[in-house]
Amino acid sequence: MGEKILMKGNEAIGEAAIRVGCHFYFGYPITPQSELAAYMSKKLPKIKNAAFIQAESEIIAINMVYGAASTGARTMTSSSSTGISLKQEGISFIACAELPCVIVNMQRGGPGLGSIQPGQADYFQATKGGGHGDYHLIVLAPSSVQELVDLTMDAFDLADKYTNPAMILGDGLIGQMMESVEFKERKKIDLPDKKGWILTGCKGRKKYCIVPFNMDPYEMEKVNFKIQEKYNKLKEREVRYEAVNLDNADLIIVAYGTVARIAKTVIQNAKSEGINIGLIRPITLFPFPESIIAEASKKVNKFLVVEMSLGQMVEDVKLAVNGKAEINFYGRVGGVVPTQSEILNEIKKYLK
Amino acid sequence: MLERMIISGFGGQGIMLMGRLLAYAAMLEGKNVAWMPSYGPEMRGGTANCTVLISKEEIGSPIVSHPKTLIAMNQPSLDKFEPNVNEDGLIILNDSLIERKLSRNDVNVIRIPADDIADKLGNSRAANMVVLGAYVKKSGVVKMETIFKALEKALTGRNQKLMDINKKALKQGAELVKQ
């Protein structure tokens, strides 16, 4: 603990997961996140009663997660964009059955098979449900390898706390990148006891059922209300963001993950040209940090949302600002990463 | 930003390792580092490159479009990245595999006959370490001692026997650089 090590993003996720007791990983390889599966395949077989399985498809992998989560075990799967699409039915089932698990999406360029370079065009899929029915994932968006570690650990706690699947939404760049990381000692937090629902054999006790349905619509409606209540609590308690240089900013960039890092360099470059830029970086994409954005829009009247998509998170920013400020958008897609000079040029257009 | 560099060559020349050693050494010296491989539908013998950023401050964008330093281990790498190097930047090139002159005259250049030196040392695969040695001496971004430490971390198991040749190659490279 405490020692700095140089690690690739994808491998750092694996190490973080194992350190918080995730002993079950099910996946199917896909660039640019295969190092995570490879890491788990090396480490998990050395741990007693742990399992790594390369499933025959993404669909099987997510259903293995469903099964393992039903027993109360910490479990994870990972993929990239097109592979995450295949998992959507399973994810909807897990959300309905109210089971905790962690799903990692290291996004690549889309749509379709797309490209293997970084992307952020799965924002809608990640934050608005993704599969069918009214549900949300808890969505965390790391922007450094250290944050991949910290947020992966937090994702397991949040999933357990709210008995809801959590997603790490990264991209190929942050997964492939190496940075120094520290596996810090974690504070003990109180998590709900799983004993009341986990399937461990019903000898000597009442039987439990974990099902993703109820044939009585009124009962099914109650299931929906119950799940919705958790999302309200998430919005009240778990919103996270980073705010940089908001005071006296001429314009505020809203960006997450890899793009937010690039934005930080933009802020520095702009400063040397006498332009004052702020940044709001959502760390939780669901729940979305709408209050800070709304608050900032009272003081700064120009925003630029930058994404590796053609405009997805920008919709949530518009909802938060609610017409009180000018919202502009800049995006690159298909695996193209926007550069700092491109973004600065874009900013200058709006500050004329 | 202390360093913002691109290292480029053929797959198999140990390009990624050069970058990783440098990043690791800089981390050991307490700096912030980021290392990024080029990744794509790569194949053996194809081109490979990585970027290394070293800074005392938080590293923002990991994208290096205009490097301060370019290490070109073969001709296609020089062709691809030479135009983007910062004015007054540094290009270290592998003279054994690059015959042409630079087109730029506003950058510093060091030519290292890396393959020839490595051959003489008895292992042509150490050419990358010859160039890394030259870079470390020239830039002073990290100490040679720390590169040795990083090397000890990187060469484990059956590769440990390669420690000596790698150290020799690093030292020889450094000796070629004056100042």
PDB file of N, CA and C in Angstrom, chain A residues 237-290:
ATOM      1  N   ARG A 237     -27.515  12.063  -3.140  1.00  0.00           N
ATOM      2  CA  ARG A 237     -26.348  11.786  -2.299  1.00  0.00           C
ATOM      3  C   ARG A 237     -25.038  11.522  -3.022  1.00  0.00           C
ATOM      4  N   GLU A 238     -25.081  11.094  -4.247  1.00  0.00           N
ATOM      5  CA  GLU A 238     -23.850  10.527  -4.830  1.00  0.00           C
ATOM      6  C   GLU A 238     -23.274  11.313  -6.000  1.00  0.00           C
ATOM      7  N   VAL A 239     -23.759  12.515  -6.237  1.00  0.00           N
ATOM      8  CA  VAL A 239     -23.246  13.302  -7.364  1.00  0.00           C
ATOM      9  C   VAL A 239     -21.792  13.702  -7.112  1.00  0.00           C
ATOM     10  N   ARG A 240     -20.956  13.543  -8.133  1.00  0.00           N
ATOM     11  CA  ARG A 240     -19.552  13.939  -8.003  1.00  0.00           C
ATOM     12  C   ARG A 240     -19.085  14.686  -9.250  1.00  0.00           C
ATOM     13  N   TYR A 241     -18.246  15.663  -9.050  1.00  0.00           N
ATOM     14  CA  TYR A 241     -17.699  16.412 -10.176  1.00  0.00           C
ATOM     15  C   TYR A 241     -16.414  17.082  -9.734  1.00  0.00           C
ATOM     16  N   GLU A 242     -15.654  17.579 -10.693  1.00  0.00           N
ATOM     17  CA  GLU A 242     -14.496  18.417 -10.406  1.00  0.00           C
ATOM     18  C   GLU A 242     -14.740  19.762 -11.074  1.00  0.00           C
ATOM     19  N   ALA A 243     -14.537  20.832 -10.330  1.00  0.00           N
ATOM     20  CA  ALA A 243     -14.709  22.176 -10.897  1.00  0.00           C
ATOM     21  C   ALA A 243     -13.370  22.887 -10.859  1.00  0.00           C
ATOM     22  N   VAL A 244     -12.964  23.435 -12.006  1.00  0.00           N
ATOM     23  CA  VAL A 244     -11.664  24.099 -12.106  1.00  0.00           C
ATOM     24  C   VAL A 244     -11.873  25.522 -12.611  1.00  0.00           C
ATOM     25  N   ASN A 245     -11.352  26.484 -11.866  1.00  0.00           N
ATOM     26  CA  ASN A 245     -11.238  27.850 -12.390  1.00  0.00           C
ATOM     27  C   ASN A 245     -12.580  28.481 -12.832  1.00  0.00           C
ATOM     28  N   LEU A 246     -13.632  28.255 -12.037  1.00  0.00           N
ATOM     29  CA  LEU A 246     -14.943  28.751 -12.470  1.00  0.00           C
ATOM     30  C   LEU A 246     -15.105  30.252 -12.244  1.00  0.00           C
ATOM     31  N   ASP A 247     -14.368  30.789 -11.239  1.00  0.00           N
ATOM     32  CA  ASP A 247     -14.524  32.216 -10.933  1.00  0.00           C
ATOM     33  C   ASP A 247     -13.960  33.057 -12.065  1.00  0.00           C
ATOM     34  N   ASN A 248     -14.739  34.009 -12.509  1.00  0.00           N
ATOM     35  CA  ASN A 248     -14.314  34.948 -13.557  1.00  0.00           C
ATOM     36  C   ASN A 248     -13.991  34.293 -14.901  1.00  0.00           C
ATOM     37  N   ALA A 249     -14.477  33.077 -15.121  1.00  0.00           N
ATOM     38  CA  ALA A 249     -14.210  32.431 -16.409  1.00  0.00           C
ATOM     39  C   ALA A 249     -14.981  33.145 -17.523  1.00  0.00           C
ATOM     40  N   ASP A 250     -14.323  33.292 -18.691  1.00  0.00           N
ATOM     41  CA  ASP A 250     -15.006  33.863 -19.861  1.00  0.00           C
ATOM     42  C   ASP A 250     -15.925  32.816 -20.477  1.00  0.00           C
ATOM     43  N   LEU A 251     -15.547  31.554 -20.296  1.00  0.00           N
ATOM     44  CA  LEU A 251     -16.324  30.448 -20.862  1.00  0.00           C
ATOM     45  C   LEU A 251     -16.019  29.203 -20.032  1.00  0.00           C
ATOM     46  N   ILE A 252     -17.002  28.344 -19.884  1.00  0.00           N
ATOM     47  CA  ILE A 252     -16.789  27.107 -19.125  1.00  0.00           C
ATOM     48  C   ILE A 252     -16.898  25.908 -20.074  1.00  0.00           C
ATOM     49  N   ILE A 253     -15.876  25.066 -20.036  1.00  0.00           N
ATOM     50  CA  ILE A 253     -15.934  23.803 -20.790  1.00  0.00           C
ATOM     51  C   ILE A 253     -16.597  22.762 -19.893  1.00  0.00           C
ATOM     52  N   VAL A 254     -17.490  21.967 -20.451  1.00  0.00           N
ATOM     53  CA  VAL A 254     -17.995  20.790 -19.747  1.00  0.00           C
ATOM     54  C   VAL A 254     -17.523  19.577 -20.536  1.00  0.00           C
ATOM     55  N   ALA A 255     -16.748  18.722 -19.877  1.00  0.00           N
ATOM     56  CA  ALA A 255     -16.200  17.537 -20.542  1.00  0.00           C
ATOM     57  C   ALA A 255     -15.918  16.482 -19.488  1.00  0.00           C
ATOM     58  N   TYR A 256     -15.918  15.214 -19.894  1.00  0.00           N
ATOM     59  CA  TYR A 256     -15.621  14.140 -18.932  1.00  0.00           C
ATOM     60  C   TYR A 256     -14.516  13.236 -19.501  1.00  0.00           C
ATOM     61  N   GLY A 257     -13.937  12.451 -18.607  1.00  0.00           N
ATOM     62  CA  GLY A 257     -12.958  11.435 -19.004  1.00  0.00           C
ATOM     63  C   GLY A 257     -11.763  12.027 -19.728  1.00  0.00           C
ATOM     64  N   THR A 258     -11.330  11.349 -20.777  1.00  0.00           N
ATOM     65  CA  THR A 258     -10.163  11.759 -21.555  1.00  0.00           C
ATOM     66  C   THR A 258     -10.265  13.212 -22.028  1.00  0.00           C
ATOM     67  N   VAL A 259     -11.437  13.603 -22.509  1.00  0.00           N
ATOM     68  CA  VAL A 259     -11.589  14.952 -23.057  1.00  0.00           C
ATOM     69  C   VAL A 259     -11.387  16.008 -21.969  1.00  0.00           C
ATOM     70  N   ALA A 260     -11.767  15.680 -20.733  1.00  0.00           N
ATOM     71  CA  ALA A 260     -11.582  16.635 -19.634  1.00  0.00           C
ATOM     72  C   ALA A 260     -10.094  16.890 -19.372  1.00  0.00           C
ATOM     73  N   ARG A 261      -9.273  15.861 -19.552  1.00  0.00           N
ATOM     74  CA  ARG A 261      -7.813  16.042 -19.389  1.00  0.00           C
ATOM     75  C   ARG A 261      -7.297  16.996 -20.448  1.00  0.00           C
ATOM     76  N   ILE A 262      -7.775  16.794 -21.667  1.00  0.00           N
ATOM     77  CA  ILE A 262      -7.329  17.654 -22.759  1.00  0.00           C
ATOM     78  C   ILE A 262      -7.766  19.087 -22.454  1.00  0.00           C
ATOM     79  N   ALA A 263      -8.980  19.219 -21.899  1.00  0.00           N
ATOM     80  CA  ALA A 263      -9.503  20.542 -21.549  1.00  0.00           C
ATOM     81  C   ALA A 263      -8.600  21.243 -20.534  1.00  0.00           C
ATOM     82  N   LYS A 264      -8.002  20.477 -19.642  1.00  0.00           N
ATOM     83  CA  LYS A 264      -7.114  21.099 -18.642  1.00  0.00           C
ATOM     84  C   LYS A 264      -5.895  21.734 -19.315  1.00  0.00           C
ATOM     85  N   THR A 265      -5.394  21.090 -20.355  1.00  0.00           N
ATOM     86  CA  THR A 265      -4.283  21.681 -21.112  1.00  0.00           C
ATOM     87  C   THR A 265      -4.773  22.908 -21.871  1.00  0.00           C
ATOM     88  N   VAL A 266      -6.007  22.832 -22.376  1.00  0.00           N
ATOM     89  CA  VAL A 266      -6.595  23.993 -23.065  1.00  0.00           C
ATOM     90  C   VAL A 266      -6.650  25.197 -22.121  1.00  0.00           C
ATOM     91  N   ILE A 267      -7.047  24.945 -20.858  1.00  0.00           N
ATOM     92  CA  ILE A 267      -7.144  26.038 -19.876  1.00  0.00           C
ATOM     93  C   ILE A 267      -5.794  26.734 -19.720  1.00  0.00           C
ATOM     94  N   GLN A 268      -4.731  25.923 -19.621  1.00  0.00           N
ATOM     95  CA  GLN A 268      -3.377  26.497 -19.467  1.00  0.00           C
ATOM     96  C   GLN A 268      -2.954  27.279 -20.705  1.00  0.00           C
ATOM     97  N   ASN A 269      -3.173  26.690 -21.870  1.00  0.00           N
ATOM     98  CA  ASN A 269      -2.782  27.363 -23.110  1.00  0.00           C
ATOM     99  C   ASN A 269      -3.561  28.665 -23.290  1.00  0.00           C
ATOM    100  N   ALA A 270      -4.850  28.630 -22.925  1.00  0.00           N
ATOM    101  CA  ALA A 270      -5.692  29.817 -23.065  1.00  0.00           C
ATOM    102  C   ALA A 270      -5.201  30.921 -22.141  1.00  0.00           C
ATOM    103  N   LYS A 271      -4.805  30.520 -20.929  1.00  0.00           N
ATOM    104  CA  LYS A 271      -4.339  31.495 -19.941  1.00  0.00           C
ATOM    105  C   LYS A 271      -3.152  32.290 -20.489  1.00  0.00           C
ATOM    106  N   SER A 272      -2.256  31.597 -21.183  1.00  0.00           N
ATOM    107  CA  SER A 272      -1.072  32.288 -21.719  1.00  0.00           C
ATOM    108  C   SER A 272      -1.453  33.260 -22.838  1.00  0.00           C
ATOM    109  N   GLU A 273      -2.671  33.132 -23.359  1.00  0.00           N
ATOM    110  CA  GLU A 273      -3.155  34.097 -24.355  1.00  0.00           C
ATOM    111  C   GLU A 273      -4.139  35.093 -23.736  1.00  0.00           C
ATOM    112  N   GLY A 274      -4.222  35.064 -22.411  1.00  0.00           N
ATOM    113  CA  GLY A 274      -5.087  36.010 -21.711  1.00  0.00           C
ATOM    114  C   GLY A 274      -6.564  35.653 -21.708  1.00  0.00           C
ATOM    115  N   ILE A 275      -6.864  34.375 -22.001  1.00  0.00           N
ATOM    116  CA  ILE A 275      -8.267  33.931 -21.983  1.00  0.00           C
ATOM    117  C   ILE A 275      -8.485  33.073 -20.739  1.00  0.00           C
ATOM    118  N   ASN A 276      -9.564  33.363 -20.031  1.00  0.00           N
ATOM    119  CA  ASN A 276      -9.828  32.682 -18.769  1.00  0.00           C
ATOM    120  C   ASN A 276     -10.915  31.611 -18.954  1.00  0.00           C
ATOM    121  N   ILE A 277     -10.519  30.360 -18.914  1.00  0.00           N
ATOM    122  CA  ILE A 277     -11.462  29.266 -19.172  1.00  0.00           C
ATOM    123  C   ILE A 277     -11.657  28.433 -17.907  1.00  0.00           C
ATOM    124  N   GLY A 278     -12.904  28.037 -17.665  1.00  0.00           N
ATOM    125  CA  GLY A 278     -13.196  27.148 -16.541  1.00  0.00           C
ATOM    126  C   GLY A 278     -13.553  25.766 -17.048  1.00  0.00           C
ATOM    127  N   LEU A 279     -13.607  24.809 -16.114  1.00  0.00           N
ATOM    128  CA  LEU A 279     -13.970  23.434 -16.498  1.00  0.00           C
ATOM    129  C   LEU A 279     -14.881  22.828 -15.445  1.00  0.00           C
ATOM    130  N   ILE A 280     -15.970  22.226 -15.897  1.00  0.00           N
ATOM    131  CA  ILE A 280     -16.745  21.352 -15.019  1.00  0.00           C
ATOM    132  C   ILE A 280     -16.611  19.953 -15.582  1.00  0.00           C
ATOM    133  N   ARG A 281     -16.065  19.070 -14.766  1.00  0.00           N
ATOM    134  CA  ARG A 281     -15.845  17.690 -15.201  1.00  0.00           C
ATOM    135  C   ARG A 281     -16.757  16.771 -14.397  1.00  0.00           C
ATOM    136  N   PRO A 282     -17.844  16.288 -15.003  1.00  0.00           N
ATOM    137  CA  PRO A 282     -18.677  15.332 -14.289  1.00  0.00           C
ATOM    138  C   PRO A 282     -17.876  14.041 -14.028  1.00  0.00           C
ATOM    139  N   ILE A 283     -17.870  13.597 -12.786  1.00  0.00           N
ATOM    140  CA  ILE A 283     -17.235  12.313 -12.450  1.00  0.00           C
ATOM    141  C   ILE A 283     -18.317  11.232 -12.413  1.00  0.00           C
ATOM    142  N   THR A 284     -19.496  11.589 -11.879  1.00  0.00           N
ATOM    143  CA  THR A 284     -20.647  10.700 -12.039  1.00  0.00           C
ATOM    144  C   THR A 284     -21.450  11.230 -13.230  1.00  0.00           C
ATOM    145  N   LEU A 285     -21.694  10.377 -14.202  1.00  0.00           N
ATOM    146  CA  LEU A 285     -22.518  10.794 -15.359  1.00  0.00           C
ATOM    147  C   LEU A 285     -23.977  10.484 -15.075  1.00  0.00           C
ATOM    148  N   PHE A 286     -24.206   9.420 -14.304  1.00  0.00           N
ATOM    149  CA  PHE A 286     -25.498   9.240 -13.650  1.00  0.00           C
ATOM    150  C   PHE A 286     -25.211   8.856 -12.218  1.00  0.00           C
ATOM    151  N   PRO A 287     -25.638   9.614 -11.236  1.00  0.00           N
ATOM    152  CA  PRO A 287     -26.387  10.872 -11.339  1.00  0.00           C
ATOM    153  C   PRO A 287     -25.531  12.011 -11.914  1.00  0.00           C
ATOM    154  N   PHE A 288     -26.178  12.835 -12.742  1.00  0.00           N
ATOM    155  CA  PHE A 288     -25.475  13.918 -13.442  1.00  0.00           C
ATOM    156  C   PHE A 288     -25.376  15.161 -12.543  1.00  0.00           C
ATOM    157  N   PRO A 289     -24.206  15.820 -12.532  1.00  0.00           N
ATOM    158  CA  PRO A 289     -24.024  16.993 -11.647  1.00  0.00           C
ATOM    159  C   PRO A 289     -24.703  18.248 -12.184  1.00  0.00           C
ATOM    160  N   GLU A 290     -26.029  18.246 -12.181  1.00  0.00           N
ATOM    161  CA  GLU A 290     -26.751  19.360 -12.806  1.00  0.00           C
ATOM    162  C   GLU A 290     -26.723  20.633 -11.954  1.00  0.00           C
TER     163      GLU A 290
END
